[in-house]
Short mmCIF file of C-alpha atoms and ligand atoms in Angstrom, two decimals:
data_model
loop_
_atom_site.label_atom_id
_atom_site.label_comp_id
_atom_site.label_asym_id
_atom_site.label_seq_id
_atom_site.Cartn_x
_atom_site.Cartn_y
_atom_site.Cartn_z
CA UNK A 1 -152.83 25.86 -174.17
CA UNK A 2 -154.05 29.28 -175.20
CA UNK A 3 -156.50 31.97 -174.20
CA UNK A 4 -159.11 32.13 -176.95
CA UNK A 5 -162.01 34.56 -177.33
CA UNK A 6 -164.89 33.20 -179.43
CA UNK A 7 -167.95 35.17 -180.49
CA UNK A 8 -171.11 33.51 -181.76
CA UNK A 9 -173.64 35.62 -183.69
CA UNK A 10 -177.42 35.62 -183.57
CA UNK A 11 -178.03 32.84 -186.12
CA UNK A 12 -175.41 30.65 -184.43
CA UNK A 13 -177.38 30.78 -181.17
CA UNK A 14 -180.76 31.16 -182.89
CA UNK A 15 -182.42 28.06 -181.42
CA UNK A 16 -182.05 25.92 -178.31
CA UNK A 17 -180.47 23.19 -180.45
CA UNK A 18 -177.94 25.65 -181.79
CA UNK A 19 -177.05 26.92 -178.32
CA UNK A 20 -176.38 23.31 -177.32
CA UNK A 21 -174.31 22.85 -180.48
CA UNK A 22 -172.22 25.93 -179.63
CA UNK A 23 -171.72 24.64 -176.09
CA UNK A 24 -170.43 21.35 -177.51
CA UNK A 25 -168.09 23.25 -179.82
CA UNK A 26 -166.70 25.25 -176.90
CA UNK A 27 -166.27 22.02 -174.93
CA UNK A 28 -163.98 20.61 -177.62
CA UNK A 29 -161.65 23.59 -177.00
CA UNK A 30 -161.89 23.23 -173.23
CA UNK A 31 -161.00 19.55 -173.59
CA UNK A 32 -157.82 20.57 -175.42
CA UNK A 33 -156.89 22.61 -172.36
CA UNK A 34 -157.62 26.13 -173.69
CA UNK A 35 -158.87 29.01 -171.56
CA UNK A 36 -162.13 30.12 -173.13
CA UNK A 37 -163.98 33.44 -173.17
CA UNK A 38 -167.24 33.12 -175.12
CA UNK A 39 -169.10 36.23 -176.27
CA UNK A 40 -172.69 35.76 -177.38
CA UNK A 41 -175.22 37.78 -179.38
CA UNK A 42 -178.93 37.68 -178.75
CA UNK A 43 -180.77 34.82 -180.46
CA UNK A 44 -181.57 35.74 -184.09
CA UNK A 45 -184.47 38.19 -184.35
CA UNK A 46 -184.59 38.99 -180.62
CA UNK A 47 -182.96 42.44 -180.80
CA UNK A 48 -185.30 43.42 -183.63
CA UNK A 49 -188.38 42.30 -181.71
CA UNK A 50 -187.23 44.20 -178.62
CA UNK A 51 -186.88 47.38 -180.71
CA UNK A 52 -190.30 46.70 -182.21
CA UNK A 53 -191.74 46.31 -178.71
CA UNK A 54 -190.24 49.64 -177.66
CA UNK A 55 -191.80 51.35 -180.67
CA UNK A 56 -195.19 49.96 -179.73
CA UNK A 57 -194.87 51.93 -176.48
CA UNK A 58 -193.42 55.09 -177.96
CA UNK A 59 -192.52 56.39 -181.44
CA UNK A 60 -189.31 57.81 -179.99
CA UNK A 61 -188.28 55.53 -177.11
CA UNK A 62 -186.09 56.97 -174.38
CA UNK A 63 -182.52 55.95 -175.33
CA UNK A 64 -181.55 54.95 -171.79
CA UNK A 65 -184.57 52.70 -171.38
CA UNK A 66 -184.13 51.29 -174.88
CA UNK A 67 -180.62 50.15 -173.93
CA UNK A 68 -181.94 48.52 -170.76
CA UNK A 69 -184.44 46.67 -172.93
CA UNK A 70 -182.09 45.73 -175.79
CA UNK A 71 -179.48 44.37 -173.39
CA UNK A 72 -181.94 41.69 -172.26
CA UNK A 73 -181.48 39.83 -175.58
CA UNK A 74 -177.88 38.96 -174.80
CA UNK A 75 -178.76 38.33 -171.16
CA UNK A 76 -181.03 35.48 -172.31
CA UNK A 77 -178.35 33.92 -174.51
CA UNK A 78 -175.59 33.86 -171.92
CA UNK A 79 -177.87 32.40 -169.27
CA UNK A 80 -179.10 29.65 -171.62
CA UNK A 81 -175.54 28.93 -172.73
CA UNK A 82 -174.41 28.74 -169.09
CA UNK A 83 -177.05 26.07 -168.46
CA UNK A 84 -176.11 24.12 -171.60
CA UNK A 85 -172.42 24.30 -170.67
CA UNK A 86 -173.09 22.96 -167.18
CA UNK A 87 -175.07 20.05 -168.61
CA UNK A 88 -172.01 19.15 -170.69
CA UNK A 89 -169.85 19.13 -167.58
CA UNK A 90 -168.18 22.52 -168.05
CA UNK A 91 -168.01 25.04 -165.24
CA UNK A 92 -169.19 28.13 -166.99
CA UNK A 93 -169.96 31.54 -165.56
CA UNK A 94 -172.13 34.05 -167.43
CA UNK A 95 -171.35 37.74 -167.07
CA UNK A 96 -173.40 40.74 -168.19
CA UNK A 97 -171.61 43.85 -169.44
CA UNK A 98 -171.37 45.45 -166.00
CA UNK A 99 -170.15 42.23 -164.38
CA UNK A 100 -167.47 41.86 -167.04
CA UNK A 101 -166.58 45.53 -166.34
CA UNK A 102 -166.93 46.63 -169.96
CA UNK A 103 -166.76 50.33 -169.19
CA UNK A 104 -168.21 52.71 -171.76
CA UNK A 105 -169.19 56.31 -172.30
CA UNK A 106 -172.83 57.37 -172.01
CA UNK A 107 -173.85 57.45 -175.69
CA UNK A 108 -176.86 55.15 -175.40
CA UNK A 109 -177.37 52.99 -178.48
CA UNK A 110 -173.82 53.57 -179.74
CA UNK A 111 -171.62 53.62 -176.67
CA UNK A 112 -167.84 53.36 -176.98
CA UNK A 113 -165.78 51.07 -174.83
CA UNK A 114 -163.29 53.13 -172.81
CA UNK A 115 -161.76 50.34 -170.78
CA UNK A 116 -162.29 46.75 -169.67
CA UNK A 117 -161.26 45.98 -166.10
CA UNK A 118 -160.32 42.35 -166.65
CA UNK A 119 -159.58 41.24 -163.08
CA UNK A 120 -162.79 39.30 -162.57
CA UNK A 121 -162.54 37.53 -165.94
CA UNK A 122 -158.89 36.63 -165.33
CA UNK A 123 -159.74 35.32 -161.88
CA UNK A 124 -162.53 33.13 -163.27
CA UNK A 125 -160.23 31.82 -166.01
CA UNK A 126 -157.55 30.96 -163.47
CA UNK A 127 -160.16 28.99 -161.57
CA UNK A 128 -160.91 26.98 -164.73
CA UNK A 129 -164.23 28.61 -165.58
CA UNK A 130 -165.50 29.14 -169.12
CA UNK A 131 -166.34 32.83 -169.07
CA UNK A 132 -169.50 33.67 -171.05
CA UNK A 133 -169.90 37.37 -171.72
CA UNK A 134 -173.03 39.09 -173.01
CA UNK A 135 -172.03 40.88 -176.20
CA UNK A 136 -173.27 44.29 -177.38
CA UNK A 137 -173.56 45.74 -173.88
CA UNK A 138 -171.47 47.67 -171.41
CA UNK A 139 -171.86 49.95 -168.45
CA UNK A 140 -171.50 53.72 -168.23
CA UNK A 141 -168.45 54.06 -166.03
CA UNK A 142 -169.75 57.17 -164.25
CA UNK A 143 -173.29 56.13 -163.37
CA UNK A 144 -173.41 52.35 -163.72
CA UNK A 145 -176.19 52.62 -166.33
CA UNK A 146 -176.56 49.89 -168.93
CA UNK A 147 -175.36 50.87 -172.41
CA UNK A 148 -175.32 49.15 -175.80
CA UNK A 149 -172.65 49.47 -178.47
CA UNK A 150 -174.71 49.78 -181.66
CA UNK A 151 -176.15 47.12 -183.97
CA UNK A 152 -173.73 44.30 -184.64
CA UNK A 153 -171.81 45.38 -181.53
CA UNK A 154 -171.08 41.89 -180.20
CA UNK A 155 -168.15 41.69 -182.63
CA UNK A 156 -166.76 44.79 -180.93
CA UNK A 157 -167.26 43.28 -177.46
CA UNK A 158 -165.30 40.21 -178.56
CA UNK A 159 -162.40 42.05 -180.16
CA UNK A 160 -162.16 44.47 -177.22
CA UNK A 161 -162.04 41.54 -174.79
CA UNK A 162 -159.44 39.75 -176.92
CA UNK A 163 -157.33 42.92 -176.92
CA UNK A 164 -157.69 43.56 -173.19
CA UNK A 165 -156.94 39.93 -172.30
CA UNK A 166 -154.14 39.63 -174.84
CA UNK A 167 -155.83 36.56 -176.28
CA UNK A 168 -154.12 34.36 -178.83
CA UNK A 169 -156.94 34.87 -181.31
CA UNK A 170 -160.46 36.30 -181.56
CA UNK A 171 -162.67 33.88 -183.46
CA UNK A 172 -165.85 35.36 -184.90
CA UNK A 173 -168.28 32.52 -185.58
CA UNK A 174 -171.09 33.36 -187.95
CA UNK A 175 -173.47 31.93 -190.57
CA UNK A 176 -171.02 32.15 -193.51
CA UNK A 177 -167.57 30.57 -193.83
CA UNK A 178 -165.58 33.78 -193.66
CA UNK A 179 -165.19 37.09 -195.44
CA UNK A 180 -166.12 36.67 -199.10
CA UNK A 181 -165.42 38.77 -202.19
CA UNK A 182 -168.99 39.97 -201.77
CA UNK A 183 -172.07 38.96 -199.81
CA UNK A 184 -172.40 35.23 -200.61
CA UNK A 185 -176.14 35.50 -200.01
CA UNK A 186 -176.36 37.86 -203.00
CA UNK A 187 -173.71 36.34 -205.27
CA UNK A 188 -173.48 32.57 -204.75
CA UNK A 189 -170.25 32.53 -206.81
CA UNK A 190 -168.54 34.79 -204.26
CA UNK A 191 -165.18 33.44 -203.12
CA UNK A 192 -163.96 33.11 -199.55
CA UNK A 193 -160.82 35.15 -198.93
CA UNK A 194 -158.05 33.38 -197.00
CA UNK A 195 -156.83 36.69 -195.66
CA UNK A 196 -157.90 40.30 -195.72
CA UNK A 197 -155.98 43.25 -194.30
CA UNK A 198 -157.39 45.56 -191.64
CA UNK A 199 -157.64 48.52 -194.05
CA UNK A 200 -159.70 46.61 -196.62
CA UNK A 201 -161.88 45.03 -193.94
CA UNK A 202 -162.47 48.46 -192.43
CA UNK A 203 -163.65 49.77 -195.81
CA UNK A 204 -165.74 46.66 -196.48
CA UNK A 205 -167.42 46.98 -193.08
CA UNK A 206 -168.04 50.70 -193.40
CA UNK A 207 -169.41 50.23 -196.93
CA UNK A 208 -172.02 47.73 -195.84
CA UNK A 209 -170.51 44.22 -195.50
CA UNK A 210 -172.00 43.47 -192.12
CA UNK A 211 -169.96 40.32 -191.56
CA UNK A 212 -167.85 42.35 -189.08
CA UNK A 213 -168.91 45.43 -187.20
CA UNK A 214 -166.76 48.38 -188.28
CA UNK A 215 -165.68 49.30 -184.75
CA UNK A 216 -164.48 45.77 -184.13
CA UNK A 217 -162.16 46.07 -187.14
CA UNK A 218 -160.85 49.46 -185.99
CA UNK A 219 -160.13 48.02 -182.54
CA UNK A 220 -158.47 44.93 -184.00
CA UNK A 221 -156.19 47.12 -186.11
CA UNK A 222 -155.38 49.39 -183.18
CA UNK A 223 -154.47 46.58 -180.79
CA UNK A 224 -153.18 44.10 -183.38
CA UNK A 225 -155.83 41.52 -182.46
CA UNK A 226 -155.72 38.47 -184.74
CA UNK A 227 -159.30 37.99 -185.97
CA UNK A 228 -160.49 34.76 -187.56
CA UNK A 229 -163.95 34.94 -189.17
CA UNK A 230 -165.41 31.44 -189.63
CA UNK A 231 -168.56 29.37 -189.69
CA UNK A 232 -170.31 27.95 -186.64
CA UNK A 233 -171.65 25.14 -188.76
CA UNK A 234 -168.46 23.69 -190.29
CA UNK A 235 -164.89 23.14 -189.08
CA UNK A 236 -163.31 24.70 -192.15
CA UNK A 237 -160.76 27.50 -191.84
CA UNK A 238 -162.30 30.91 -192.44
CA UNK A 239 -160.70 34.29 -193.15
CA UNK A 240 -157.84 35.81 -191.16
CA UNK A 241 -157.95 39.59 -190.75
CA UNK A 242 -154.30 40.64 -190.61
CA UNK A 243 -151.92 43.60 -191.11
CA UNK A 244 -151.23 44.51 -194.74
CA UNK A 245 -147.64 43.30 -194.44
CA UNK A 246 -148.96 39.75 -193.87
CA UNK A 247 -150.91 39.67 -197.15
CA UNK A 248 -149.30 37.31 -199.65
CA UNK A 249 -151.18 38.43 -202.74
CA UNK A 250 -152.37 42.02 -203.17
CA UNK A 251 -155.48 41.93 -205.32
CA UNK A 252 -156.46 44.91 -207.43
CA UNK A 253 -160.01 44.57 -206.09
CA UNK A 254 -160.70 42.26 -203.15
CA UNK A 255 -164.38 42.84 -202.71
CA UNK A 256 -167.66 44.45 -203.64
CA UNK A 257 -169.92 45.84 -200.94
CA UNK A 258 -173.35 47.43 -200.96
CA UNK A 259 -175.38 49.50 -198.57
CA UNK A 260 -179.11 50.09 -198.81
CA UNK A 261 -179.32 51.99 -195.55
CA UNK A 262 -178.66 55.47 -196.85
CA UNK A 263 -180.92 58.18 -198.25
CA UNK A 264 -180.12 61.19 -200.40
CA UNK A 265 -180.95 64.84 -199.81
CA UNK A 266 -180.59 67.43 -202.56
CA UNK A 267 -180.56 71.15 -201.80
CA UNK A 268 -181.24 73.04 -205.03
CA UNK A 269 -180.29 76.58 -205.99
CA UNK A 270 -177.95 77.24 -203.08
CA UNK A 271 -176.27 80.68 -203.33
CA UNK A 272 -172.60 80.12 -204.16
CA UNK A 273 -171.18 82.06 -201.21
CA UNK A 274 -168.73 81.40 -198.38
CA UNK A 275 -170.34 79.95 -195.24
CA UNK A 276 -173.33 78.31 -196.91
CA UNK A 277 -172.14 74.72 -196.47
CA UNK A 278 -171.29 75.50 -192.87
CA UNK A 279 -174.82 76.81 -192.22
CA UNK A 280 -176.38 73.75 -193.84
CA UNK A 281 -174.26 71.07 -192.21
CA UNK A 282 -173.66 72.44 -188.70
CA UNK A 283 -177.18 71.66 -187.42
CA UNK A 284 -176.97 68.20 -189.00
CA UNK A 285 -173.76 67.33 -187.20
CA UNK A 286 -175.03 68.91 -183.99
CA UNK A 287 -177.97 66.51 -184.20
CA UNK A 288 -175.47 63.62 -184.28
CA UNK A 289 -176.32 62.73 -187.90
CA UNK A 290 -173.38 61.37 -189.86
CA UNK A 291 -173.18 62.54 -193.45
CA UNK A 292 -171.55 60.22 -195.94
CA UNK A 293 -171.14 61.21 -199.61
CA UNK A 294 -171.35 64.94 -200.45
CA UNK A 295 -171.23 66.55 -203.89
CA UNK A 296 -171.50 70.18 -204.85
CA UNK A 297 -172.00 71.10 -208.48
CA UNK A 298 -170.07 73.93 -210.12
CA UNK A 299 -172.22 77.02 -209.96
CA UNK A 300 -174.19 78.58 -212.73
CA UNK A 301 -175.66 82.09 -212.30
CA UNK A 302 -174.30 82.31 -208.75
CA UNK A 303 -176.20 79.27 -207.51
CA UNK A 304 -175.26 75.63 -207.05
CA UNK A 305 -176.80 72.33 -205.93
CA UNK A 306 -175.58 70.42 -202.88
CA UNK A 307 -176.35 66.71 -202.59
CA UNK A 308 -175.48 64.43 -199.70
CA UNK A 309 -176.44 61.14 -198.11
CA UNK A 310 -177.43 60.31 -194.53
CA UNK A 311 -178.41 57.03 -192.83
CA UNK A 312 -182.01 56.13 -193.72
CA UNK A 313 -182.88 56.05 -190.03
CA UNK A 314 -181.90 59.74 -189.75
CA UNK A 315 -183.56 60.81 -193.01
CA UNK A 316 -186.73 62.36 -191.53
CA UNK A 317 -184.79 64.30 -188.92
CA UNK A 318 -182.24 65.50 -191.49
CA UNK A 319 -184.97 66.57 -193.93
CA UNK A 320 -186.73 68.47 -191.13
CA UNK A 321 -183.55 70.36 -190.27
CA UNK A 322 -182.60 71.12 -193.88
CA UNK A 323 -186.10 72.32 -194.76
CA UNK A 324 -185.84 74.77 -191.86
CA UNK A 325 -182.42 76.11 -192.92
CA UNK A 326 -182.93 76.15 -196.70
CA UNK A 327 -185.11 79.28 -196.84
CA UNK A 328 -182.77 81.07 -194.41
CA UNK A 329 -179.80 80.62 -196.76
CA UNK A 330 -181.84 81.42 -199.87
CA UNK A 331 -181.93 77.89 -201.35
CA UNK A 332 -184.63 77.23 -203.95
CA UNK A 333 -185.83 73.75 -203.00
CA UNK A 334 -185.06 70.57 -201.03
CA UNK A 335 -185.66 67.08 -202.39
CA UNK A 336 -185.20 63.70 -200.73
CA UNK A 337 -184.89 60.15 -202.03
CA UNK A 338 -184.85 57.05 -199.88
CA UNK A 339 -184.66 54.58 -202.78
CA UNK A 340 -180.93 54.67 -203.27
CA UNK A 341 -178.08 52.26 -202.66
CA UNK A 342 -174.33 52.58 -202.60
CA UNK A 343 -172.21 49.95 -204.34
CA UNK A 344 -168.47 49.96 -203.74
CA UNK A 345 -165.36 48.16 -204.85
CA UNK A 346 -162.50 47.81 -202.38
CA UNK A 347 -158.87 46.80 -202.80
CA UNK A 348 -155.45 47.92 -201.57
CA UNK A 349 -154.15 47.01 -205.05
CA UNK A 350 -156.06 49.90 -206.62
CA UNK A 351 -153.72 52.48 -205.09
CA UNK A 352 -152.09 54.37 -207.97
CA UNK A 353 -153.98 52.42 -210.63
CA UNK A 354 -156.01 54.51 -213.03
CA UNK A 355 -158.00 51.83 -214.89
CA UNK A 356 -160.10 50.65 -211.97
CA UNK A 357 -162.63 53.51 -211.83
CA UNK A 358 -163.15 53.42 -215.59
CA UNK A 359 -163.81 49.70 -215.43
CA UNK A 360 -166.38 50.21 -212.69
CA UNK A 361 -168.18 52.96 -214.61
CA UNK A 362 -168.10 50.96 -217.85
CA UNK A 363 -169.56 47.92 -216.08
CA UNK A 364 -172.44 49.91 -214.63
CA UNK A 365 -173.06 51.66 -217.97
CA UNK A 366 -173.23 48.30 -219.74
CA UNK A 367 -176.04 47.32 -217.39
CA UNK A 368 -177.76 50.66 -218.03
CA UNK A 369 -177.38 51.68 -214.41
CA UNK A 370 -177.19 55.41 -213.86
CA UNK A 371 -174.57 56.68 -211.40
CA UNK A 372 -176.01 59.41 -209.20
CA UNK A 373 -172.99 60.16 -207.03
CA UNK A 374 -169.38 59.01 -206.87
CA UNK A 375 -167.05 58.89 -203.89
CA UNK A 376 -163.49 57.62 -203.83
CA UNK A 377 -160.65 57.06 -201.43
CA UNK A 378 -157.25 55.50 -201.92
CA UNK A 379 -158.58 51.95 -201.71
CA UNK A 380 -162.27 52.19 -202.63
CA UNK A 381 -164.68 53.61 -205.21
CA UNK A 382 -168.36 54.00 -204.34
CA UNK A 383 -171.27 54.81 -206.63
CA UNK A 384 -174.74 55.80 -205.50
CA UNK A 385 -177.39 54.22 -207.73
CA UNK A 386 -181.11 53.45 -207.78
CA UNK A 387 -181.80 50.88 -205.03
CA UNK A 388 -183.61 48.50 -207.34
CA UNK A 389 -180.42 47.80 -209.29
CA UNK A 390 -178.28 46.92 -206.25
CA UNK A 391 -178.05 43.15 -206.75
CA UNK A 392 -177.53 43.53 -210.50
CA UNK A 393 -174.72 46.03 -209.95
CA UNK A 394 -173.03 43.87 -207.31
CA UNK A 395 -173.14 40.80 -209.56
CA UNK A 396 -171.91 42.69 -212.63
CA UNK A 397 -168.99 44.25 -210.73
CA UNK A 398 -168.08 40.95 -209.11
CA UNK A 399 -167.95 39.41 -212.58
CA UNK A 400 -166.14 42.29 -214.25
CA UNK A 401 -163.28 42.18 -211.74
CA UNK A 402 -163.02 38.38 -211.99
CA UNK A 403 -163.59 37.94 -208.27
CA UNK A 404 -165.13 34.50 -208.44
CA UNK A 405 -161.97 32.99 -209.85
CA UNK A 406 -159.24 31.62 -207.64
CA UNK A 407 -156.67 33.93 -209.23
CA UNK A 408 -158.39 37.30 -209.40
CA UNK A 409 -156.33 39.96 -211.22
CA UNK A 410 -153.42 41.11 -209.09
CA UNK A 411 -152.42 44.74 -208.76
CA UNK A 412 -149.60 44.46 -211.33
CA UNK A 413 -151.97 43.31 -214.08
CA UNK A 414 -153.97 46.55 -214.13
CA UNK A 415 -153.56 49.04 -216.92
P1 LIG B 1 -173.86 37.44 -187.05
O1 LIG B 1 -175.29 37.39 -186.63
O2 LIG B 1 -173.15 36.13 -186.94
O3 LIG B 1 -173.12 38.57 -186.42
P2 LIG B 1 -174.24 38.98 -189.47
O4 LIG B 1 -175.58 38.78 -190.09
O5 LIG B 1 -174.03 40.21 -188.68
O6 LIG B 1 -173.89 37.67 -188.63
O7 LIG B 1 -173.10 38.91 -190.59
C1 LIG B 1 -173.01 37.81 -191.46
C2 LIG B 1 -173.68 38.16 -192.78
O8 LIG B 1 -172.91 39.16 -193.45
C3 LIG B 1 -173.72 37.02 -193.79
O9 LIG B 1 -174.85 36.20 -193.60
C4 LIG B 1 -173.74 37.75 -195.13
O10 LIG B 1 -175.04 37.81 -195.69
C5 LIG B 1 -173.31 39.17 -194.79
N1 LIG B 1 -172.21 39.66 -195.63
C6 LIG B 1 -172.21 40.82 -196.32
N2 LIG B 1 -171.07 40.97 -197.02
C7 LIG B 1 -170.31 39.88 -196.75
C8 LIG B 1 -169.01 39.45 -197.18
N3 LIG B 1 -168.26 40.20 -198.00
N4 LIG B 1 -168.53 38.27 -196.73
C9 LIG B 1 -169.28 37.51 -195.88
N5 LIG B 1 -170.51 37.86 -195.45
C10 LIG B 1 -171.03 39.03 -195.87
N1 LIG B 2 -177.85 41.62 -180.86
C1 LIG B 2 -177.24 42.81 -181.39
C2 LIG B 2 -177.80 43.13 -182.79
O1 LIG B 2 -178.66 42.39 -183.28
C3 LIG B 2 -175.76 42.77 -181.39
C4 LIG B 2 -175.14 41.70 -182.28
O2 LIG B 2 -175.80 40.76 -182.70
O3 LIG B 2 -173.94 41.83 -182.54
O4 LIG B 2 -177.44 44.10 -183.36
MG1 LIG B 3 -173.10 40.65 -186.85
#
């Protein structure tokens, strides 16, 4: 008998039939004597239509009210699940974020969980209840206001609950069978990984593989939560997200990720003087806009070009700010491009291996894909390219690194 936290994503609870199917799945665990905490997302498409609704009222909806609205998606799912569970003879109790005491800060739309006061959940579990928690939402601990954790945030709710409750495992049920070498919806030959370490999963998530929300991976690593990503629609084993020391085989490259949600801003003819970057980027960070890749060219004639990427959703705001500052610092021009994508390869095995970057660049060159920006860390290489070549680049890289095969090249085999 174990305490298990299970999270079901939007597609998994996307129809009434599917909610009933999930309830039956949970029942099979209850019948084995496990204590169950079930975290649910909103039914597929619901969060998007709520956001759409808000934008019909206002082009810039009030963040507090938007959270109140968005949280209703998960409220629907847990209530419907509670009813389905009861019909199957389970005694379930649905809890919204505030009832589950998921205490957050006040950053509406991207709130952080500070603490979960688990007494009520533990009490319900002791009394044999299946606890059904609305994912993606929390409560501002100072005011009691409803908050949401950011898109994809139900994964984070589940991992945080698993950590706080010291659960045996946090199972993330989704519409694919686990974490694959790349998005299986883009490359059908992608291979399911048996295991992936926290560091690689963190990179994969931050580089666009939305199968797990990045904050959920960071929390899992911090609290050592065992995460099992698997399919709602089969009983097959999925992917275990584990510490690096548990990885049997360290692949040179474990995965390819892509992100189409960034845009590029180029500031041309920037005077090559101390303090210029500070003047450009301070207002951007003050506006809460997160910059990703930055490159600065070597200067010619005392001037240089600075190029950087921002989330597409922040592009207009960032352009507005930069266009205001550019003349003040003596820059010549500002140009923006929203048709870009970032493709990345990730692998702990690439540490200290020189050949990997060259192979990536050669592969893209062979497909005639121009690299606009490059960014590297110890275990990843990212290239910014024209958005229209994303799928081609992902497929070519997946092929070049032999990821579809059962025995992808291990770290030792690299030049
Ligand atoms: P859920 O609604 O269950 O949270 P998401 O849509 O957020 O599901 O995440 C699952 C999706 O992530 C898959 O349908 C798949 O298209 C995408 N994905 C991207 N990269 C990967 C990857 N490397 N492995 C598995 N899925 C991936
Ligand atoms: N419903 C939220 C979203 O669509 C949270 C989640 O599904 O994880 O982003
Ligand atoms: Mg998700």
